[in-house]
Amino acid sequence: MIAYVDGIIEDLTEDNVVIAVGGIGYNVRISPDTASRLPGVGKQLRLYTYTWVREDAFLLYGFLSKSDLDIFKKLITVSGIGPKGALAILSVMDADSVRFAIMSGDTKAISRAPGIGARTAQRLILDLKDKIKIDDTLISIEIDSQMNGGMEADTSQKREAVEALVSLGYGRAEALKAVNAIEDIENMDSGAVLKAALKKML
Protein backbone atom coordinates (compact mmCIF):
# COMPACT_ATOMS: atom_id res chain seq x y z
CA MET A 1 0.00 0.00 0.00
CA ILE A 2 2.80 2.43 0.95
CA ALA A 3 5.95 1.58 -1.02
CA TYR A 4 8.35 3.74 0.97
CA VAL A 5 8.55 6.65 3.39
CA ASP A 6 11.10 9.38 2.65
CA GLY A 7 11.55 12.21 5.13
CA ILE A 8 13.30 13.52 8.23
CA ILE A 9 13.87 11.43 11.35
CA GLU A 10 11.93 13.01 14.21
CA ASP A 11 12.38 10.30 16.84
CA LEU A 12 14.22 7.00 17.04
CA THR A 13 14.15 4.00 19.39
CA GLU A 14 15.42 0.45 18.96
CA ASP A 15 12.13 -0.73 17.48
CA ASN A 16 10.47 2.37 16.03
CA VAL A 17 11.31 5.47 14.01
CA VAL A 18 9.14 8.53 13.43
CA ILE A 19 9.65 10.01 9.96
CA ALA A 20 8.25 13.46 9.17
CA VAL A 21 6.87 13.74 5.63
CA GLY A 22 4.91 16.79 4.49
CA GLY A 23 3.77 17.75 7.97
CA ILE A 24 2.81 14.18 8.93
CA GLY A 25 4.83 11.97 11.28
CA TYR A 26 4.82 8.29 10.33
CA ASN A 27 5.50 5.65 12.99
CA VAL A 28 7.50 2.87 11.32
CA ARG A 29 8.36 -0.37 13.12
CA ILE A 30 11.97 -1.46 12.61
CA SER A 31 14.37 -4.11 13.88
CA PRO A 32 17.11 -3.25 16.40
CA ASP A 33 19.67 -3.97 13.67
CA THR A 34 18.03 -1.43 11.37
CA ALA A 35 17.86 1.10 14.21
CA SER A 36 21.59 0.72 14.80
CA ARG A 37 22.32 1.59 11.18
CA LEU A 38 20.13 4.68 10.88
CA PRO A 39 21.48 8.23 10.87
CA GLY A 40 20.55 10.45 13.79
CA VAL A 41 17.50 12.57 14.52
CA GLY A 42 17.13 15.39 12.01
CA LYS A 43 18.67 13.38 9.15
CA GLN A 44 17.01 12.45 5.86
CA LEU A 45 15.94 8.82 5.53
CA ARG A 46 14.13 6.54 3.10
CA LEU A 47 12.66 3.27 4.35
CA TYR A 48 10.96 0.71 2.13
CA THR A 49 7.76 -0.28 3.89
CA TYR A 50 5.25 -3.07 4.34
CA THR A 51 1.74 -2.21 5.49
CA TRP A 52 0.20 -4.57 8.04
CA VAL A 53 -3.53 -4.07 8.44
CA ARG A 54 -5.58 -5.66 11.23
CA GLU A 55 -8.98 -4.90 12.71
CA ASP A 56 -7.36 -2.98 15.56
CA ALA A 57 -4.17 -1.71 13.95
CA PHE A 58 -2.60 -0.18 10.86
CA LEU A 59 1.16 -0.67 11.10
CA LEU A 60 4.13 0.17 8.89
CA TYR A 61 7.28 -1.95 8.94
CA GLY A 62 10.40 -0.33 7.51
CA PHE A 63 13.58 -1.63 5.85
CA LEU A 64 16.73 -0.02 4.52
CA SER A 65 16.77 -2.11 1.34
CA LYS A 66 14.33 -3.80 -1.00
CA SER A 67 16.25 -7.00 -0.29
CA ASP A 68 15.32 -6.84 3.41
CA LEU A 69 11.69 -6.05 2.53
CA ASP A 70 11.52 -8.97 0.11
CA ILE A 71 12.73 -11.54 2.65
CA PHE A 72 10.42 -10.04 5.31
CA LYS A 73 7.45 -10.66 2.99
CA LYS A 74 8.53 -14.25 2.51
CA LEU A 75 9.07 -14.84 6.23
CA ILE A 76 5.58 -13.71 7.24
CA THR A 77 4.03 -16.29 4.89
CA VAL A 78 5.33 -19.05 7.18
CA SER A 79 2.81 -20.32 9.73
CA GLY A 80 3.71 -19.10 13.21
CA ILE A 81 5.94 -16.25 12.02
CA GLY A 82 4.18 -12.91 11.93
CA PRO A 83 5.76 -9.47 11.49
CA LYS A 84 7.20 -9.62 15.03
CA GLY A 85 8.93 -12.95 14.38
CA ALA A 86 10.18 -11.81 10.98
CA LEU A 87 11.70 -8.67 12.52
CA ALA A 88 13.28 -10.80 15.24
CA ILE A 89 15.03 -12.88 12.57
CA LEU A 90 16.18 -9.77 10.72
CA SER A 91 17.50 -8.34 13.98
CA VAL A 92 20.17 -11.05 14.09
CA MET A 93 20.68 -11.73 10.36
CA ASP A 94 20.66 -9.59 7.24
CA ALA A 95 18.53 -10.58 4.24
CA ASP A 96 21.28 -12.47 2.41
CA SER A 97 22.26 -14.33 5.59
CA VAL A 98 18.65 -15.49 5.93
CA ARG A 99 18.73 -16.70 2.33
CA PHE A 100 22.02 -18.53 2.95
CA ALA A 101 20.55 -20.18 6.05
CA ILE A 102 17.43 -21.31 4.17
CA MET A 103 19.41 -22.66 1.20
CA SER A 104 21.84 -24.52 3.44
CA GLY A 105 19.24 -25.76 5.94
CA ASP A 106 20.92 -23.94 8.84
CA THR A 107 18.26 -24.10 11.56
CA LYS A 108 20.79 -23.12 14.22
CA ALA A 109 21.42 -19.71 12.63
CA ILE A 110 17.72 -18.93 12.27
CA SER A 111 16.82 -20.11 15.77
CA ARG A 112 19.24 -17.54 17.24
CA ALA A 113 16.45 -15.02 16.74
CA PRO A 114 14.45 -14.23 19.91
CA GLY A 115 11.26 -16.28 20.04
CA ILE A 116 12.23 -18.53 17.12
CA GLY A 117 12.80 -22.12 18.21
CA ALA A 118 14.39 -24.97 16.28
CA ARG A 119 11.03 -26.40 15.22
CA THR A 120 9.86 -23.07 13.83
CA ALA A 121 13.20 -22.63 12.05
CA GLN A 122 12.81 -26.07 10.47
CA ARG A 123 9.31 -25.23 9.28
CA LEU A 124 10.56 -21.94 7.85
CA ILE A 125 13.28 -23.69 5.88
CA LEU A 126 10.86 -26.34 4.62
CA ASP A 127 8.31 -23.73 3.51
CA LEU A 128 10.75 -21.35 1.84
CA LYS A 129 13.56 -23.46 0.40
CA ASP A 130 11.79 -23.73 -2.96
CA LYS A 131 10.98 -20.01 -2.99
CA ILE A 132 14.57 -18.82 -2.60
CA LYS A 133 16.57 -18.74 -5.83
CA ILE A 134 20.32 -19.17 -5.84
CA ASP A 135 20.63 -15.86 -7.73
CA ASP A 136 18.68 -14.17 -4.92
CA THR A 137 21.03 -15.67 -2.37
CA LEU A 138 24.13 -14.38 -4.09
CA ILE A 139 22.96 -10.89 -4.97
CA SER A 140 24.75 -7.92 -3.49
CA ILE A 141 22.71 -5.98 -0.97
CA GLU A 142 21.75 -2.55 -2.27
CA ILE A 143 21.76 -0.24 0.75
CA ASP A 144 20.46 3.30 0.58
CA SER A 145 23.24 5.74 -0.33
CA GLN A 146 22.72 7.57 2.95
CA MET A 147 24.03 4.53 4.76
CA ASN A 148 27.08 2.80 3.24
CA GLY A 149 26.14 3.15 -0.40
CA GLY A 150 27.30 -0.26 -1.58
CA MET A 151 27.64 -3.98 -1.30
CA GLU A 152 28.32 -5.45 2.13
CA ALA A 153 31.78 -7.00 2.24
CA ASP A 154 30.82 -10.29 3.79
CA THR A 155 28.16 -10.85 1.10
CA SER A 156 30.75 -10.29 -1.63
CA GLN A 157 33.14 -12.70 0.08
CA LYS A 158 30.42 -15.35 0.43
CA ARG A 159 29.45 -15.04 -3.21
CA GLU A 160 33.02 -15.33 -4.46
CA ALA A 161 33.76 -18.28 -2.19
CA VAL A 162 30.60 -20.15 -3.22
CA GLU A 163 31.33 -19.61 -6.92
CA ALA A 164 34.93 -20.80 -6.41
CA LEU A 165 33.74 -23.96 -4.64
CA VAL A 166 31.23 -24.65 -7.41
CA SER A 167 33.98 -24.27 -10.00
CA LEU A 168 35.95 -26.91 -8.05
CA GLY A 169 33.08 -29.34 -8.47
CA TYR A 170 31.14 -28.93 -5.24
CA GLY A 171 27.36 -28.57 -5.27
CA ARG A 172 25.88 -25.13 -4.56
CA ALA A 173 23.91 -26.33 -1.55
CA GLU A 174 26.95 -27.84 0.20
CA ALA A 175 29.08 -24.83 -0.79
CA LEU A 176 26.50 -22.48 0.73
CA LYS A 177 26.37 -24.54 3.92
CA ALA A 178 30.16 -24.53 4.30
CA VAL A 179 30.53 -20.80 3.65
CA ASN A 180 27.64 -19.90 5.92
CA ALA A 181 29.21 -21.87 8.79
CA ILE A 182 32.34 -19.71 8.84
CA GLU A 183 32.63 -17.40 11.85
CA ASP A 184 34.02 -13.84 11.79
CA ILE A 185 33.71 -13.77 8.00
CA GLU A 186 33.60 -9.97 8.01
CA ASN A 187 37.27 -9.93 9.06
CA MET A 188 38.42 -12.24 6.25
CA ASP A 189 39.27 -11.66 2.60
CA SER A 190 37.88 -13.89 -0.17
CA GLY A 191 40.92 -16.18 -0.18
CA ALA A 192 40.69 -16.80 3.55
CA VAL A 193 36.95 -17.49 3.26
CA LEU A 194 37.59 -20.06 0.53
CA LYS A 195 40.30 -21.81 2.57
CA ALA A 196 38.07 -21.92 5.65
CA ALA A 197 35.19 -23.30 3.60
CA LEU A 198 37.38 -26.00 2.06
CA LYS A 199 38.48 -27.12 5.54
CA LYS A 200 34.86 -27.53 6.56
CA MET A 201 34.13 -29.60 3.45
CA LEU A 202 37.02 -32.03 3.88
C-alpha positions as a Python dict, from the first residue, in 0.01 Angstrom:
ca = {
    (1, 'M'): (0, 0, 0),
    (2, 'I'): (280, 243, 95),
    (3, 'A'): (595, 158, -102),
    (4, 'Y'): (835, 374, 97),
    (5, 'V'): (855, 665, 339),
    (6, 'D'): (1110, 938, 265),
    (7, 'G'): (1155, 1221, 513),
    (8, 'I'): (1330, 1352, 823),
    (9, 'I'): (1387, 1143, 1135),
    (10, 'E'): (1193, 1301, 1421),
    (11, 'D'): (1238, 1030, 1684),
    (12, 'L'): (1422, 700, 1704),
    (13, 'T'): (1415, 400, 1939),
    (14, 'E'): (1542, 45, 1896),
    (15, 'D'): (1213, -73, 1748),
    (16, 'N'): (1047, 237, 1603),
    (17, 'V'): (1131, 547, 1401),
    (18, 'V'): (914, 853, 1343),
    (19, 'I'): (965, 1001, 996),
    (20, 'A'): (825, 1346, 917),
    (21, 'V'): (687, 1374, 563),
    (22, 'G'): (491, 1679, 449),
    (23, 'G'): (377, 1775, 797),
    (24, 'I'): (281, 1418, 893),
    (25, 'G'): (483, 1197, 1128),
    (26, 'Y'): (482, 829, 1033),
    (27, 'N'): (550, 565, 1299),
    (28, 'V'): (750, 287, 1132),
    (29, 'R'): (836, -37, 1312),
    (30, 'I'): (1197, -146, 1261),
    (31, 'S'): (1437, -411, 1388),
    (32, 'P'): (1711, -325, 1640),
    (33, 'D'): (1967, -397, 1367),
    (34, 'T'): (1803, -143, 1137),
    (35, 'A'): (1786, 110, 1421),
    (36, 'S'): (2159, 72, 1480),
    (37, 'R'): (2232, 159, 1118),
    (38, 'L'): (2013, 468, 1088),
    (39, 'P'): (2148, 823, 1087),
    (40, 'G'): (2055, 1045, 1379),
    (41, 'V'): (1750, 1257, 1452),
    (42, 'G'): (1713, 1539, 1201),
    (43, 'K'): (1867, 1338, 915),
    (44, 'Q'): (1701, 1245, 586),
    (45, 'L'): (1594, 882, 553),
    (46, 'R'): (1413, 654, 310),
    (47, 'L'): (1266, 327, 435),
    (48, 'Y'): (1096, 71, 213),
    (49, 'T'): (776, -28, 389),
    (50, 'Y'): (525, -307, 434),
    (51, 'T'): (174, -221, 549),
    (52, 'W'): (20, -457, 804),
    (53, 'V'): (-353, -407, 844),
    (54, 'R'): (-558, -566, 1123),
    (55, 'E'): (-898, -490, 1271),
    (56, 'D'): (-736, -298, 1556),
    (57, 'A'): (-417, -171, 1395),
    (58, 'F'): (-260, -18, 1086),
    (59, 'L'): (116, -67, 1110),
    (60, 'L'): (413, 17, 889),
    (61, 'Y'): (728, -195, 894),
    (62, 'G'): (1040, -33, 751),
    (63, 'F'): (1358, -163, 585),
    (64, 'L'): (1673, -2, 452),
    (65, 'S'): (1677, -211, 134),
    (66, 'K'): (1433, -380, -100),
    (67, 'S'): (1625, -700, -29),
    (68, 'D'): (1532, -684, 341),
    (69, 'L'): (1169, -605, 253),
    (70, 'D'): (1152, -897, 11),
    (71, 'I'): (1273, -1154, 265),
    (72, 'F'): (1042, -1004, 531),
    (73, 'K'): (745, -1066, 299),
    (74, 'K'): (853, -1425, 251),
    (75, 'L'): (907, -1484, 623),
    (76, 'I'): (558, -1371, 724),
    (77, 'T'): (403, -1629, 489),
    (78, 'V'): (533, -1905, 718),
    (79, 'S'): (281, -2032, 973),
    (80, 'G'): (371, -1910, 1321),
    (81, 'I'): (594, -1625, 1202),
    (82, 'G'): (418, -1291, 1193),
    (83, 'P'): (576, -947, 1149),
    (84, 'K'): (720, -962, 1503),
    (85, 'G'): (893, -1295, 1438),
    (86, 'A'): (1018, -1181, 1098),
    (87, 'L'): (1170, -867, 1252),
    (88, 'A'): (1328, -1080, 1524),
    (89, 'I'): (1503, -1288, 1257),
    (90, 'L'): (1618, -977, 1072),
    (91, 'S'): (1750, -834, 1398),
    (92, 'V'): (2017, -1105, 1409),
    (93, 'M'): (2068, -1173, 1036),
    (94, 'D'): (2066, -959, 724),
    (95, 'A'): (1853, -1058, 424),
    (96, 'D'): (2128, -1247, 241),
    (97, 'S'): (2226, -1433, 559),
    (98, 'V'): (1865, -1549, 593),
    (99, 'R'): (1873, -1670, 233),
    (100, 'F'): (2202, -1853, 295),
    (101, 'A'): (2055, -2018, 605),
    (102, 'I'): (1743, -2131, 417),
    (103, 'M'): (1941, -2266, 120),
    (104, 'S'): (2184, -2452, 344),
    (105, 'G'): (1924, -2576, 594),
    (106, 'D'): (2092, -2394, 884),
    (107, 'T'): (1826, -2410, 1156),
    (108, 'K'): (2079, -2312, 1422),
    (109, 'A'): (2142, -1971, 1263),
    (110, 'I'): (1772, -1893, 1227),
    (111, 'S'): (1682, -2011, 1577),
    (112, 'R'): (1924, -1754, 1724),
    (113, 'A'): (1645, -1502, 1674),
    (114, 'P'): (1445, -1423, 1991),
    (115, 'G'): (1126, -1628, 2004),
    (116, 'I'): (1223, -1853, 1712),
    (117, 'G'): (1280, -2212, 1821),
    (118, 'A'): (1439, -2497, 1628),
    (119, 'R'): (1103, -2640, 1522),
    (120, 'T'): (986, -2307, 1383),
    (121, 'A'): (1320, -2263, 1205),
    (122, 'Q'): (1281, -2607, 1047),
    (123, 'R'): (931, -2523, 928),
    (124, 'L'): (1056, -2194, 785),
    (125, 'I'): (1328, -2369, 588),
    (126, 'L'): (1086, -2634, 462),
    (127, 'D'): (831, -2373, 351),
    (128, 'L'): (1075, -2135, 184),
    (129, 'K'): (1356, -2346, 40),
    (130, 'D'): (1179, -2373, -296),
    (131, 'K'): (1098, -2001, -299),
    (132, 'I'): (1457, -1882, -260),
    (133, 'K'): (1657, -1874, -583),
    (134, 'I'): (2032, -1917, -584),
    (135, 'D'): (2063, -1586, -773),
    (136, 'D'): (1868, -1417, -492),
    (137, 'T'): (2103, -1567, -237),
    (138, 'L'): (2413, -1438, -409),
    (139, 'I'): (2296, -1089, -497),
    (140, 'S'): (2475, -792, -349),
    (141, 'I'): (2271, -598, -97),
    (142, 'E'): (2175, -255, -227),
    (143, 'I'): (2176, -24, 75),
    (144, 'D'): (2046, 330, 58),
    (145, 'S'): (2324, 574, -33),
    (146, 'Q'): (2272, 757, 295),
    (147, 'M'): (2403, 453, 476),
    (148, 'N'): (2708, 280, 324),
    (149, 'G'): (2614, 315, -40),
    (150, 'G'): (2730, -26, -158),
    (151, 'M'): (2764, -398, -130),
    (152, 'E'): (2832, -545, 213),
    (153, 'A'): (3178, -700, 224),
    (154, 'D'): (3082, -1029, 379),
    (155, 'T'): (2816, -1085, 110),
    (156, 'S'): (3075, -1029, -163),
    (157, 'Q'): (3314, -1270, 8),
    (158, 'K'): (3042, -1535, 43),
    (159, 'R'): (2945, -1504, -321),
    (160, 'E'): (3302, -1533, -446),
    (161, 'A'): (3376, -1828, -219),
    (162, 'V'): (3060, -2015, -322),
    (163, 'E'): (3133, -1961, -692),
    (164, 'A'): (3493, -2080, -641),
    (165, 'L'): (3374, -2396, -464),
    (166, 'V'): (3123, -2465, -741),
    (167, 'S'): (3398, -2427, -1000),
    (168, 'L'): (3595, -2691, -805),
    (169, 'G'): (3308, -2934, -847),
    (170, 'Y'): (3114, -2893, -524),
    (171, 'G'): (2736, -2857, -527),
    (172, 'R'): (2588, -2513, -456),
    (173, 'A'): (2391, -2633, -155),
    (174, 'E'): (2695, -2784, 20),
    (175, 'A'): (2908, -2483, -79),
    (176, 'L'): (2650, -2248, 73),
    (177, 'K'): (2637, -2454, 392),
    (178, 'A'): (3016, -2453, 430),
    (179, 'V'): (3053, -2080, 365),
    (180, 'N'): (2764, -1990, 592),
    (181, 'A'): (2921, -2187, 879),
    (182, 'I'): (3234, -1971, 884),
    (183, 'E'): (3263, -1740, 1185),
    (184, 'D'): (3402, -1384, 1179),
    (185, 'I'): (3371, -1377, 800),
    (186, 'E'): (3360, -997, 801),
    (187, 'N'): (3727, -993, 906),
    (188, 'M'): (3842, -1224, 625),
    (189, 'D'): (3927, -1166, 260),
    (190, 'S'): (3788, -1389, -17),
    (191, 'G'): (4092, -1618, -18),
    (192, 'A'): (4069, -1680, 355),
    (193, 'V'): (3695, -1749, 326),
    (194, 'L'): (3759, -2006, 53),
    (195, 'K'): (4030, -2181, 257),
    (196, 'A'): (3807, -2192, 565),
    (197, 'A'): (3519, -2330, 360),
    (198, 'L'): (3738, -2600, 206),
    (199, 'K'): (3848, -2712, 554),
    (200, 'K'): (3486, -2753, 656),
    (201, 'M'): (3413, -2960, 345),
    (202, 'L'): (3702, -3203, 388),
}
